[in-house]
Short mmCIF file of C-alpha atoms and ligand atoms in Angstrom, two decimals:
data_model
loop_
_atom_site.label_atom_id
_atom_site.label_comp_id
_atom_site.label_asym_id
_atom_site.label_seq_id
_atom_site.Cartn_x
_atom_site.Cartn_y
_atom_site.Cartn_z
CA MET Z 102 0.00 0.00 0.00
CA ARG Z 103 2.80 2.35 0.99
CA LEU Z 104 4.61 1.49 -2.20
CA LEU Z 105 1.59 2.22 -4.38
CA GLN Z 106 1.13 5.52 -2.62
CA LEU Z 107 4.75 6.40 -3.25
CA ILE Z 108 4.61 5.44 -6.92
CA GLY Z 109 1.39 7.39 -7.30
CA ARG Z 110 2.92 10.46 -5.74
CA VAL Z 111 6.03 10.27 -7.91
CA VAL Z 112 3.96 9.89 -11.07
CA LEU Z 113 1.69 12.78 -10.11
CA THR Z 114 4.64 15.02 -9.29
CA PHE Z 115 6.24 14.14 -12.60
CA LEU Z 116 3.08 14.86 -14.57
CA GLY Z 117 2.50 18.08 -12.65
CA THR Z 118 6.01 19.32 -13.30
CA THR Z 119 5.85 18.40 -16.97
CA GLY Z 120 2.55 20.20 -17.33
CA ARG Z 121 3.78 23.31 -15.57
CA LEU Z 122 6.94 23.29 -17.64
CA ALA Z 123 4.95 22.97 -20.85
CA LEU Z 124 2.71 25.89 -19.86
CA PHE Z 125 5.75 27.94 -18.94
CA ALA Z 126 7.47 27.15 -22.23
CA GLY Z 127 4.31 27.94 -24.17
CA ALA Z 128 3.93 31.30 -22.44
CA GLY Z 129 7.61 32.06 -22.95
CA PHE Z 130 7.54 31.30 -26.66
CA SER Z 131 4.29 33.12 -27.28
CA HIS Z 132 5.88 36.24 -25.81
CA CYS Z 133 8.84 35.83 -28.18
CA VAL Z 134 6.58 36.70 -31.12
CA ARG Z 135 4.28 39.28 -29.56
CA PRO Z 136 5.34 42.90 -28.99
CA PRO Z 137 6.66 44.76 -27.13
CA PHE Z 138 10.11 43.36 -27.70
CA TYR Z 139 13.17 44.19 -25.67
CA PRO Z 140 16.05 44.39 -28.17
CA ARG Z 141 18.36 45.90 -25.57
CA ILE Z 142 17.94 42.89 -23.29
CA ILE Z 143 18.13 40.39 -26.13
CA VAL Z 144 21.47 41.83 -27.21
CA ARG Z 145 22.81 41.81 -23.68
CA GLN Z 146 21.78 38.18 -23.24
CA MET Z 147 23.33 37.26 -26.58
CA VAL Z 148 26.61 38.76 -25.48
CA ASP Z 149 26.37 36.96 -22.16
CA ILE Z 150 25.48 33.58 -23.63
CA GLY Z 151 27.54 33.83 -26.80
CA TYR Z 152 30.59 35.99 -26.35
CA TYR Z 153 31.40 35.20 -22.73
CA SER Z 154 30.98 31.46 -23.30
CA LEU Z 155 33.62 31.47 -26.03
CA PRO Z 156 36.61 30.70 -23.77
CA VAL Z 157 34.97 27.75 -22.07
CA VAL Z 158 33.52 26.38 -25.30
CA GLY Z 159 36.78 26.93 -27.19
CA LEU Z 160 38.87 25.15 -24.59
CA THR Z 161 36.43 22.27 -24.39
CA ALA Z 162 36.38 21.91 -28.15
CA ILE Z 163 40.13 22.04 -28.69
CA PHE Z 164 40.83 19.36 -26.10
CA ALA Z 165 37.96 17.24 -27.38
CA GLY Z 166 39.40 17.44 -30.90
CA MET Z 167 42.89 16.64 -29.69
CA VAL Z 168 41.87 13.64 -27.66
CA MET Z 169 39.65 12.37 -30.48
CA ALA Z 170 42.60 12.40 -32.86
CA LEU Z 171 44.77 10.58 -30.39
CA GLN Z 172 42.18 7.94 -29.56
CA THR Z 173 41.08 7.23 -33.09
CA TYR Z 174 44.70 6.93 -34.07
CA THR Z 175 45.36 4.25 -31.45
CA GLY Z 176 42.17 2.52 -32.53
CA THR Z 177 42.61 2.68 -36.27
CA SER Z 178 46.32 1.90 -36.29
CA ARG Z 179 45.54 -1.58 -35.01
CA PHE Z 180 44.19 -2.48 -38.40
CA SER Z 181 46.24 0.12 -40.28
CA ALA Z 182 43.32 2.39 -41.12
CA GLU Z 183 45.06 5.53 -39.85
CA SER Z 184 43.84 7.55 -42.81
CA ALA Z 185 40.38 7.48 -41.28
CA VAL Z 186 41.47 9.68 -38.36
CA ALA Z 187 40.55 12.95 -40.08
CA ASN Z 188 37.15 11.59 -41.10
CA ILE Z 189 36.27 10.25 -37.69
CA VAL Z 190 37.38 13.40 -35.92
CA VAL Z 191 35.29 15.72 -38.04
CA LEU Z 192 32.27 13.45 -37.98
CA ALA Z 193 32.37 13.00 -34.23
CA LEU Z 194 32.81 16.69 -33.63
CA THR Z 195 30.14 18.08 -35.91
CA ARG Z 196 27.53 15.48 -35.14
CA GLU Z 197 28.05 14.82 -31.46
CA LEU Z 198 30.89 16.25 -29.49
CA GLY Z 199 30.50 19.84 -30.64
CA PRO Z 200 26.85 20.26 -29.71
CA VAL Z 201 26.83 17.98 -26.67
CA LEU Z 202 30.02 19.17 -25.02
CA ALA Z 203 29.33 22.82 -25.78
CA GLY Z 204 25.75 22.33 -24.61
CA LEU Z 205 26.82 20.75 -21.33
CA MET Z 206 29.47 23.36 -20.65
CA VAL Z 207 27.14 26.25 -21.39
CA ALA Z 208 24.41 24.53 -19.37
CA GLY Z 209 26.71 24.81 -16.37
CA ARG Z 210 27.55 28.40 -17.07
CA ILE Z 211 24.32 29.89 -18.34
CA GLY Z 212 21.76 27.58 -16.76
CA ALA Z 213 23.21 28.33 -13.35
CA SER Z 214 23.51 32.07 -13.82
CA LEU Z 215 19.99 32.42 -15.27
CA ALA Z 216 18.47 30.44 -12.42
CA ALA Z 217 20.42 32.42 -9.84
CA GLU Z 218 19.57 35.77 -11.40
CA ILE Z 219 15.88 35.14 -11.93
CA GLY Z 220 15.60 33.24 -8.65
CA THR Z 221 17.05 36.20 -6.79
CA MET Z 222 14.61 38.47 -8.57
CA ARG Z 223 11.79 36.20 -7.45
CA VAL Z 224 12.71 36.02 -3.76
CA THR Z 225 13.50 39.76 -3.57
CA GLU Z 226 10.09 40.55 -5.12
CA GLN Z 227 11.63 42.12 -8.22
CA ILE Z 228 9.40 39.94 -10.41
CA ASP Z 229 6.35 41.20 -8.52
CA ALA Z 230 7.68 44.71 -8.98
CA LEU Z 231 7.81 44.20 -12.75
CA THR Z 232 4.11 43.33 -12.77
CA THR Z 233 3.21 46.45 -10.82
CA LEU Z 234 5.23 48.52 -13.31
CA SER Z 235 3.18 47.53 -16.37
CA THR Z 236 5.69 44.91 -17.48
CA ASN Z 237 4.99 41.24 -18.05
CA PRO Z 238 7.85 39.31 -16.42
CA MET Z 239 7.52 36.43 -18.89
CA LYS Z 240 8.00 38.87 -21.73
CA TYR Z 241 10.70 40.92 -20.07
CA LEU Z 242 12.75 38.16 -18.46
CA VAL Z 243 12.05 34.86 -20.16
CA ALA Z 244 11.40 35.62 -23.83
CA PRO Z 245 14.68 37.54 -24.47
CA ARG Z 246 16.70 34.75 -22.88
CA LEU Z 247 14.97 32.06 -24.94
CA ILE Z 248 15.66 34.02 -28.10
CA ALA Z 249 19.29 34.58 -27.17
CA GLY Z 250 19.72 30.87 -26.40
CA VAL Z 251 18.22 29.67 -29.66
CA VAL Z 252 20.33 32.08 -31.69
CA MET Z 253 23.64 31.87 -29.88
CA PHE Z 254 23.98 28.13 -29.24
CA PRO Z 255 24.32 27.24 -32.94
CA VAL Z 256 26.90 30.01 -33.34
CA LEU Z 257 28.86 28.67 -30.40
CA VAL Z 258 28.68 25.12 -31.73
CA LEU Z 259 29.84 26.17 -35.17
CA ILE Z 260 32.85 27.80 -33.56
CA ALA Z 261 33.38 24.71 -31.40
CA ASP Z 262 33.32 22.53 -34.53
CA ILE Z 263 36.03 24.60 -36.17
CA ILE Z 264 38.22 24.80 -33.09
CA GLY Z 265 37.77 21.09 -32.42
CA VAL Z 266 38.79 20.13 -35.93
CA PHE Z 267 41.78 22.39 -35.53
CA GLY Z 268 42.70 20.59 -32.28
CA GLY Z 269 42.54 17.26 -34.06
CA TYR Z 270 44.65 18.65 -36.87
CA VAL Z 271 47.34 19.85 -34.47
CA VAL Z 272 47.67 16.47 -32.79
CA ALA Z 273 47.52 14.54 -36.06
CA VAL Z 274 50.10 16.67 -37.82
CA TYR Z 275 52.53 17.61 -35.07
CA LYS Z 276 52.35 14.54 -32.90
CA LEU Z 277 51.27 11.67 -35.12
CA GLY Z 278 53.15 12.83 -38.20
CA PHE Z 279 50.23 13.14 -40.63
CA ASN Z 280 50.72 15.16 -43.78
CA ALA Z 281 49.07 18.52 -43.16
CA SER Z 282 47.49 19.14 -46.53
CA ILE Z 283 46.22 15.58 -46.87
CA TYR Z 284 44.65 15.76 -43.42
CA ILE Z 285 42.83 18.96 -44.32
CA GLN Z 286 41.81 17.48 -47.66
CA ASN Z 287 40.44 14.39 -45.93
CA THR Z 288 38.48 16.46 -43.47
CA TYR Z 289 37.09 18.76 -46.07
CA ASN Z 290 36.10 16.10 -48.56
CA PHE Z 291 34.51 13.88 -46.02
CA VAL Z 292 32.32 16.23 -44.01
CA GLN Z 293 28.83 16.83 -45.36
CA ALA Z 294 26.40 19.66 -44.87
CA GLU Z 295 24.05 17.22 -43.18
CA ASP Z 296 26.59 16.50 -40.45
CA VAL Z 297 27.11 20.13 -39.62
CA ILE Z 298 23.45 21.12 -39.90
CA SER Z 299 22.25 18.29 -37.69
CA GLY Z 300 24.72 19.48 -35.10
CA LEU Z 301 23.48 23.04 -35.35
CA VAL Z 302 19.85 21.97 -35.03
CA LYS Z 303 20.81 20.06 -31.91
CA ALA Z 304 22.53 23.18 -30.67
CA ALA Z 305 19.39 25.27 -31.14
CA VAL Z 306 17.35 22.72 -29.21
CA PHE Z 307 19.96 22.64 -26.44
CA GLY Z 308 19.83 26.43 -26.37
CA VAL Z 309 16.12 26.24 -25.64
CA ILE Z 310 16.65 23.56 -23.01
CA VAL Z 311 19.34 25.45 -21.13
CA THR Z 312 17.64 28.84 -21.11
CA LEU Z 313 14.23 27.31 -20.40
CA MET Z 314 15.53 25.30 -17.44
CA GLY Z 315 17.39 28.30 -16.06
CA CYS Z 316 14.36 30.56 -16.36
CA TYR Z 317 11.83 27.98 -15.16
CA HIS Z 318 13.69 26.98 -12.03
CA GLY Z 319 14.63 30.57 -11.23
CA TYR Z 320 11.08 31.79 -11.80
CA HIS Z 321 9.62 29.21 -9.43
CA SER Z 322 12.23 29.37 -6.71
CA LYS Z 323 11.03 30.20 -3.25
CA GLY Z 324 12.29 30.62 0.26
CA GLY Z 325 15.26 32.94 0.17
CA ALA Z 326 18.90 32.20 -0.57
CA GLN Z 327 18.52 28.47 -0.05
CA GLY Z 328 15.68 28.32 -2.54
CA VAL Z 329 17.80 30.10 -5.11
CA GLY Z 330 20.61 27.60 -4.51
CA THR Z 331 18.26 24.69 -5.05
CA ALA Z 332 16.89 26.32 -8.19
CA THR Z 333 20.40 26.72 -9.56
CA THR Z 334 21.30 23.10 -8.96
CA ASN Z 335 18.02 21.87 -10.43
CA ALA Z 336 18.44 24.07 -13.49
CA VAL Z 337 21.89 22.69 -14.29
CA VAL Z 338 21.10 19.06 -13.54
CA SER Z 339 17.82 19.03 -15.46
CA ALA Z 340 19.38 20.87 -18.39
CA CYS Z 341 22.24 18.37 -18.62
CA ILE Z 342 19.96 15.35 -18.46
CA LEU Z 343 17.57 16.81 -21.02
CA ILE Z 344 20.47 17.64 -23.34
CA LEU Z 345 21.64 14.03 -23.30
CA ALA Z 346 18.12 12.69 -23.73
CA PHE Z 347 17.31 15.03 -26.60
CA ASP Z 348 20.68 14.30 -28.17
CA TYR Z 349 19.58 10.72 -28.52
CA ILE Z 350 16.10 11.62 -29.74
CA LEU Z 351 17.43 14.05 -32.34
CA THR Z 352 20.11 11.64 -33.53
CA GLU Z 353 17.42 9.03 -33.96
CA MET Z 354 15.35 11.51 -35.94
CA PHE Z 355 18.21 12.56 -38.19
CA PHE Z 356 20.09 9.36 -38.76
CA GLY Z 357 17.89 6.56 -37.44
CA THR Z 358 16.68 4.05 -39.95
CA MET A 154 -19.32 58.38 6.58
CA SER A 155 -18.46 59.94 3.23
CA GLN A 156 -20.81 59.78 0.25
CA THR A 157 -18.24 58.83 -2.40
CA PRO A 158 -17.66 55.11 -2.85
CA PRO A 159 -14.41 53.88 -1.31
CA LYS A 160 -11.30 53.71 -3.46
CA ILE A 161 -10.71 50.14 -2.32
CA ARG A 162 -13.46 47.93 -0.99
CA ILE A 163 -12.68 44.44 0.25
CA ARG A 164 -15.34 42.01 1.35
CA ASP A 165 -15.03 38.53 2.82
CA LEU A 166 -11.56 37.91 1.43
CA HIS A 167 -10.20 34.40 1.90
CA LYS A 168 -6.75 33.08 1.09
CA ALA A 169 -5.09 29.89 2.21
CA PHE A 170 -1.82 28.26 1.25
CA GLY A 171 -2.53 24.56 1.39
CA PRO A 172 -3.88 23.88 4.88
CA LYS A 173 -2.62 27.20 6.20
CA VAL A 174 -5.42 29.78 6.31
CA VAL A 175 -3.96 33.28 6.07
CA LEU A 176 -6.92 35.54 5.27
CA ASP A 177 -10.24 34.38 6.64
CA GLY A 178 -13.08 36.70 5.71
CA LEU A 179 -11.35 40.06 5.70
CA ASP A 180 -13.36 43.27 5.19
CA LEU A 181 -11.71 46.65 4.61
CA ASP A 182 -12.59 49.99 3.05
CA VAL A 183 -10.11 52.64 2.04
CA GLY A 184 -11.68 56.00 1.20
CA VAL A 185 -10.54 58.41 -1.48
CA ALA A 186 -7.33 60.24 -0.46
CA GLU A 187 -7.40 58.46 2.86
CA SER A 188 -4.31 56.90 4.41
CA VAL A 189 -5.12 53.60 6.05
CA VAL A 190 -2.52 51.59 7.90
CA VAL A 191 -3.07 47.91 8.58
CA ILE A 192 -1.15 46.75 11.63
CA GLY A 193 -0.55 43.20 12.69
CA GLY A 194 2.15 40.79 13.78
CA SER A 195 4.68 39.22 11.48
CA GLY A 196 3.22 36.51 9.32
CA THR A 197 -0.40 37.51 9.88
CA GLY A 198 -0.92 38.00 6.14
CA LYS A 199 -0.39 41.72 5.67
CA SER A 200 1.72 41.26 2.56
CA VAL A 201 -0.70 38.63 1.28
CA LEU A 202 -3.48 41.23 1.59
CA ILE A 203 -1.66 43.78 -0.56
CA LYS A 204 -0.54 41.18 -3.09
CA SER A 205 -4.12 40.01 -3.44
CA ILE A 206 -5.26 43.55 -4.23
CA LEU A 207 -2.48 43.90 -6.80
CA GLY A 208 -3.34 40.56 -8.41
CA LEU A 209 0.05 39.06 -7.58
CA LEU A 210 -1.78 36.43 -5.56
CA LYS A 211 -5.16 34.97 -6.42
CA PRO A 212 -7.56 35.02 -3.48
CA ASP A 213 -9.60 31.88 -2.91
CA ARG A 214 -12.86 33.73 -2.35
CA GLY A 215 -14.24 37.19 -1.74
CA SER A 216 -14.46 40.52 -3.47
CA ILE A 217 -11.94 43.28 -4.08
CA GLN A 218 -13.14 46.46 -5.77
CA VAL A 219 -10.93 49.30 -6.92
CA ASP A 220 -12.92 52.43 -7.86
CA GLY A 221 -16.03 50.30 -7.78
CA GLU A 222 -14.61 47.83 -10.26
CA GLU A 223 -14.24 44.18 -9.30
CA VAL A 224 -10.60 43.19 -9.80
CA THR A 225 -10.60 39.55 -8.71
CA GLY A 226 -10.65 37.25 -11.72
CA MET A 227 -9.91 40.14 -14.09
CA LYS A 228 -8.33 39.47 -17.48
CA PRO A 229 -4.61 40.37 -17.66
CA GLY A 230 -5.23 43.34 -19.95
CA ASP A 231 -7.81 44.95 -17.63
CA ARG A 232 -5.66 44.10 -14.67
CA GLU A 233 -2.80 46.05 -16.17
CA ALA A 234 -5.05 49.05 -16.66
CA VAL A 235 -5.95 48.94 -12.96
CA ASN A 236 -2.34 48.50 -11.94
CA ARG A 237 -1.44 51.65 -13.84
CA LYS A 238 -3.34 53.58 -11.19
CA VAL A 239 -1.26 51.92 -8.51
CA GLY A 240 2.22 52.39 -7.07
CA MET A 241 3.83 49.91 -4.74
CA LEU A 242 6.72 50.21 -2.32
CA PHE A 243 7.95 46.70 -1.63
CA GLN A 244 9.17 45.53 1.74
CA GLY A 245 12.74 44.94 0.55
CA ALA A 246 12.67 47.84 -1.95
CA ALA A 247 12.80 45.28 -4.83
CA LEU A 248 14.88 47.55 -7.03
CA PHE A 249 16.13 45.99 -10.25
CA ASP A 250 19.78 45.12 -9.63
CA SER A 251 20.74 45.33 -13.27
CA LEU A 252 19.53 48.89 -13.79
CA PRO A 253 20.84 52.21 -12.45
CA ALA A 254 18.66 54.20 -10.08
CA TRP A 255 17.26 56.50 -12.76
CA GLU A 256 16.06 53.59 -14.91
CA ASN A 257 14.54 51.99 -11.85
CA VAL A 258 12.61 55.16 -11.06
CA THR A 259 11.25 55.63 -14.58
CA PHE A 260 10.78 51.94 -15.35
CA GLY A 261 6.99 52.11 -15.30
CA LEU A 262 6.87 55.30 -17.36
CA LEU A 263 9.19 53.79 -19.96
CA ALA A 264 7.22 50.54 -20.03
CA GLN A 265 4.02 52.49 -20.66
CA LYS A 266 5.83 54.56 -23.29
CA ARG A 267 4.76 57.74 -21.54
CA VAL A 268 8.28 59.14 -21.83
CA THR A 269 11.29 58.58 -24.07
CA ARG A 270 14.60 57.37 -22.73
CA ALA A 271 16.02 60.81 -23.36
CA GLN A 272 13.39 62.47 -21.15
CA ALA A 273 13.42 59.72 -18.57
CA ARG A 274 16.69 60.66 -16.93
CA ASP A 275 15.59 64.23 -16.19
CA ILE A 276 12.29 63.01 -14.83
CA ALA A 277 14.12 60.53 -12.64
CA VAL A 278 16.37 63.25 -11.23
CA ALA A 279 13.28 65.32 -10.40
CA LYS A 280 11.60 62.36 -8.69
CA LEU A 281 14.77 61.58 -6.78
CA ALA A 282 14.89 65.18 -5.59
CA GLN A 283 11.33 64.75 -4.33
CA VAL A 284 12.55 61.99 -2.02
CA GLY A 285 15.58 64.00 -0.98
CA LEU A 286 18.26 62.36 -3.12
CA GLU A 287 20.86 64.20 -5.15
CA ALA A 288 21.24 63.90 -8.89
CA GLU A 289 24.44 61.87 -8.51
CA VAL A 290 22.41 58.97 -7.15
CA ALA A 291 20.71 58.60 -10.52
CA ASP A 292 23.64 56.74 -12.05
CA LEU A 293 24.34 54.45 -9.11
CA TYR A 294 23.23 50.83 -9.09
CA PRO A 295 21.07 49.48 -6.23
CA ALA A 296 24.01 47.52 -4.79
CA GLU A 297 25.87 50.81 -4.35
CA LEU A 298 23.09 52.35 -2.23
CA SER A 299 22.52 52.08 1.52
CA GLY A 300 19.29 50.55 2.79
CA GLY A 301 17.72 53.94 3.44
CA MET A 302 18.68 55.22 0.01
CA GLN A 303 17.29 52.08 -1.62
CA LYS A 304 13.97 52.65 0.15
CA ARG A 305 13.93 56.22 -1.09
CA VAL A 306 14.71 55.24 -4.67
CA ALA A 307 11.96 52.63 -4.41
CA LEU A 308 9.64 55.32 -3.10
CA ALA A 309 10.53 57.53 -6.05
CA ARG A 310 9.77 54.60 -8.35
CA ALA A 311 6.42 53.98 -6.65
CA ILE A 312 5.29 57.58 -7.20
CA ALA A 313 6.91 58.16 -10.60
CA ALA A 314 3.77 57.45 -12.62
CA ASP A 315 1.60 59.69 -10.39
CA PRO A 316 -0.48 56.83 -9.01
CA GLU A 317 -3.91 57.30 -7.51
CA ILE A 318 -3.27 54.56 -4.99
CA ILE A 319 0.02 53.76 -3.29
CA PHE A 320 0.74 50.65 -1.26
CA PHE A 321 3.51 50.68 1.30
CA ASP A 322 4.69 47.29 2.54
CA GLU A 323 6.57 47.79 5.81
CA PRO A 324 8.18 51.03 4.67
CA THR A 325 10.34 51.39 7.79
CA THR A 326 11.36 47.80 8.46
CA GLY A 327 15.12 47.36 8.57
CA LEU A 328 15.88 51.07 8.93
CA ASP A 329 17.33 52.89 11.92
CA PRO A 330 14.77 54.99 13.86
CA ILE A 331 15.92 58.27 12.35
CA MET A 332 15.87 57.03 8.77
CA ALA A 333 12.51 55.42 9.53
CA ASP A 334 11.17 58.80 10.54
CA VAL A 335 12.60 60.40 7.40
CA ILE A 336 10.76 57.80 5.32
CA ASN A 337 7.56 58.36 7.32
CA ASP A 338 7.76 62.09 6.67
CA LEU A 339 8.37 61.48 2.99
CA ILE A 340 5.37 59.18 2.76
CA VAL A 341 3.11 61.74 4.42
CA LYS A 342 4.46 64.57 2.26
CA ILE A 343 4.31 62.69 -1.01
CA THR A 344 0.90 61.11 -0.62
CA ARG A 345 -0.41 64.57 0.19
CA GLU A 346 1.39 66.13 -2.77
CA VAL A 347 0.05 63.67 -5.32
CA GLY A 348 -3.30 63.44 -3.54
CA ALA A 349 -3.07 59.68 -3.51
CA THR A 350 -4.94 57.13 -1.50
CA ALA A 351 -2.53 55.15 0.62
CA LEU A 352 -2.75 51.68 2.08
CA SER A 353 0.21 50.77 4.25
CA ILE A 354 1.01 47.74 6.31
CA THR A 355 3.42 47.73 9.17
CA HIS A 356 4.13 46.39 12.61
CA ASP A 357 5.93 49.62 13.54
CA MET A 358 3.48 51.60 15.70
CA ALA A 359 5.47 54.84 15.49
CA SER A 360 5.25 54.65 11.73
CA ALA A 361 1.56 53.76 11.81
CA ARG A 362 0.68 56.70 14.06
CA LYS A 363 2.55 59.05 11.79
CA ILE A 364 1.22 58.08 8.38
CA ALA A 365 -2.31 56.90 9.15
CA ASN A 366 -5.63 58.70 9.12
CA ARG A 367 -7.18 55.43 10.08
CA ILE A 368 -5.70 52.26 11.53
CA ALA A 369 -7.01 48.74 11.09
CA MET A 370 -5.72 45.75 12.97
CA LEU A 371 -5.32 42.40 11.24
CA TYR A 372 -5.45 39.35 13.42
CA ASP A 373 -6.34 35.75 12.65
CA GLY A 374 -7.18 36.56 9.04
CA LYS A 375 -9.69 39.30 9.85
CA ILE A 376 -9.75 43.01 10.59
CA ILE A 377 -10.63 42.90 14.27
CA TRP A 378 -10.61 46.64 14.88
CA ALA A 379 -10.55 49.78 12.75
CA GLY A 380 -10.77 53.41 13.73
CA PRO A 381 -9.21 56.83 13.51
CA THR A 382 -5.57 57.06 14.49
CA ALA A 383 -6.36 59.28 17.46
CA GLY A 384 -8.65 56.65 18.90
CA ILE A 385 -6.20 53.80 18.94
CA ASP A 386 -5.12 54.32 22.54
CA ALA A 387 -8.71 54.15 23.67
CA SER A 388 -9.82 51.34 21.42
CA GLY A 389 -11.10 49.25 24.30
CA ASN A 390 -9.92 46.23 22.32
CA PRO A 391 -7.57 43.98 24.29
CA PHE A 392 -5.88 42.70 21.11
CA VAL A 393 -5.10 46.22 19.93
CA ASP A 394 -3.91 47.24 23.39
CA GLN A 395 -1.57 44.29 23.57
CA PHE A 396 -0.16 45.00 20.12
CA ILE A 397 0.40 48.74 20.49
CA HIS A 398 2.09 48.27 23.84
CA GLY A 399 4.10 45.31 22.61
CA ARG A 400 3.24 42.96 25.46
CA ALA A 401 3.98 39.27 25.37
CA GLU A 402 1.05 38.63 27.73
CA GLY A 403 -2.46 39.04 26.42
CA PRO A 404 -5.12 37.54 24.20
CA ILE A 405 -2.76 37.32 21.17
CA LYS A 406 -0.91 34.04 21.40
CA MET A 407 2.21 33.84 19.30
CA ALA A 408 2.32 30.61 17.39
CA VAL A 409 5.44 29.17 18.97
CA ARG A 410 5.53 25.51 18.11
CA LYS A 411 7.42 23.03 20.13
N1 ADP E 544 3.54 32.44 -1.82
C1 ADP E 544 3.33 31.87 -0.64
N2 ADP E 544 3.27 30.52 -0.54
C2 ADP E 544 3.04 29.92 0.65
N3 ADP E 544 2.85 30.58 1.80
C3 ADP E 544 2.89 31.91 1.78
C4 ADP E 544 3.14 32.63 0.55
N4 ADP E 544 3.12 33.95 0.83
C5 ADP E 544 2.89 34.05 2.16
N5 ADP E 544 2.74 32.84 2.72
C6 ADP E 544 2.43 32.58 4.13
O1 ADP E 544 1.40 33.43 4.52
C7 ADP E 544 1.63 33.94 5.82
C8 ADP E 544 1.53 35.45 5.83
O2 ADP E 544 2.61 36.00 5.10
P1 ADP E 544 2.82 37.56 4.92
O3 ADP E 544 1.60 38.16 4.33
O4 ADP E 544 4.07 37.73 4.15
O5 ADP E 544 3.03 38.06 6.40
P2 ADP E 544 3.28 39.54 6.90
O6 ADP E 544 2.08 39.91 7.67
O7 ADP E 544 4.48 39.47 7.79
O8 ADP E 544 3.51 40.41 5.70
C9 ADP E 544 2.99 33.44 6.24
O9 ADP E 544 2.79 32.42 7.18
C10 ADP E 544 3.61 32.91 5.01
O10 ADP E 544 4.35 31.76 5.31
MG1 MG E 545 5.20 41.24 4.93
#
């Protein structure tokens, strides 16, 4: 009996949260397309999400590319297929590692800071203050961040792809003794628009996930500093899990048979 | 009593959070250009009362009328029109951290497109002067202001759009007694200047005596006593007597759980 009660409660909580999240997302997106717009805030968020994430995304990408080259080399050399290193590196980066690693890193950075910022605004009544000052908080706080996320994540991932391929190139050429021009040729000839575009679509979805989780958990935080802390943790954890889950779903959609 | 209908009329207001009943059949009238102060202990639901009037919380039951218009269950668009008549000073000032003082002050005006950004700064400086702050404050961020200055900037923001009704949520809490008195004086001066109706909530009796025409006491989810400020010492109500003299002994039992 206890067990049934517990299962029931878990299921109800899950359904309730999903429903609330869906309503929140719907409201957020509907405000993205209805005036007034806040270009000033959108630009500031784009700079925050895009420009200031460059170091962390760049470093992640370059090491990912480097380690990919090293690992595929050890793998492929066992059956003397070393020439496939360039192909595997670029494929792995554009399809998977670029979007997923960049998404996870930015989830930590942006998901946390959005949840903390909006959560603090909630517990210090700043969100209530917005309402009393003729401003819809969903429109003013959530919509600009969703837009910035959707736009900037693909940009970041494109940059991550390029830097990652460069990392692989450096290791392949300077450490493993590949011929530089052949490596570039191999990369260039092998990669297809589909690989890159699927990665960018994933990035856009991850952008929604990260900003939505940050905003949602911040918006619904309660109970002072501790509540904001919990919101921050929940935002990052849920964003990371959703990124991995949606990565699978999207891969299945793009490449599944 | 006066012939004009009250600015705010609340009847049988109920609000509970889960099993916890906060407002339990509250009635209150606030007349035009009157300054009513609701007193009551911490956690008795004073903030919940104001947030219900503003539509930030949805009451479970009961009626709230502003200028004779029922505001409970209003559509968001109409609600916004009502809120344009209203200014609110939040308990913790609730200034926007990311904006300098001048943008905080003129936020509502800018949102309603009543002024341009170019005009807004001058207006903000004028409003800041009204609450006794120099022009230099305009460019400071909330984090750079002391508690008293934050309250004053928040006060300037609350009055910037010339509201007909102003709510003050514990305007003096967290301030030293002198700054508290400065804020009290400002509230009296400003509500008189703009001719606004004021509804304040506080547990600070000195503040209540200073800003109120009429005082109402909230206890156990209801207004248990209301009367002119001058009459509060002779209310004949043991709850009011206990509260205004700050006694631990009396009919009000603090909910101290073991
Ligand atoms: N959003 C909320 N959710 C749950 N409980 C709340 C909420 N807001 C207020 N309460 C509860 O209502 C009671 C009254 O709160 P409040 O109106 O803030 O008191 P005060 O009179 O000190 O302003 C408190 O016990 C508080 O815990
Ligand atoms: Mg309060």
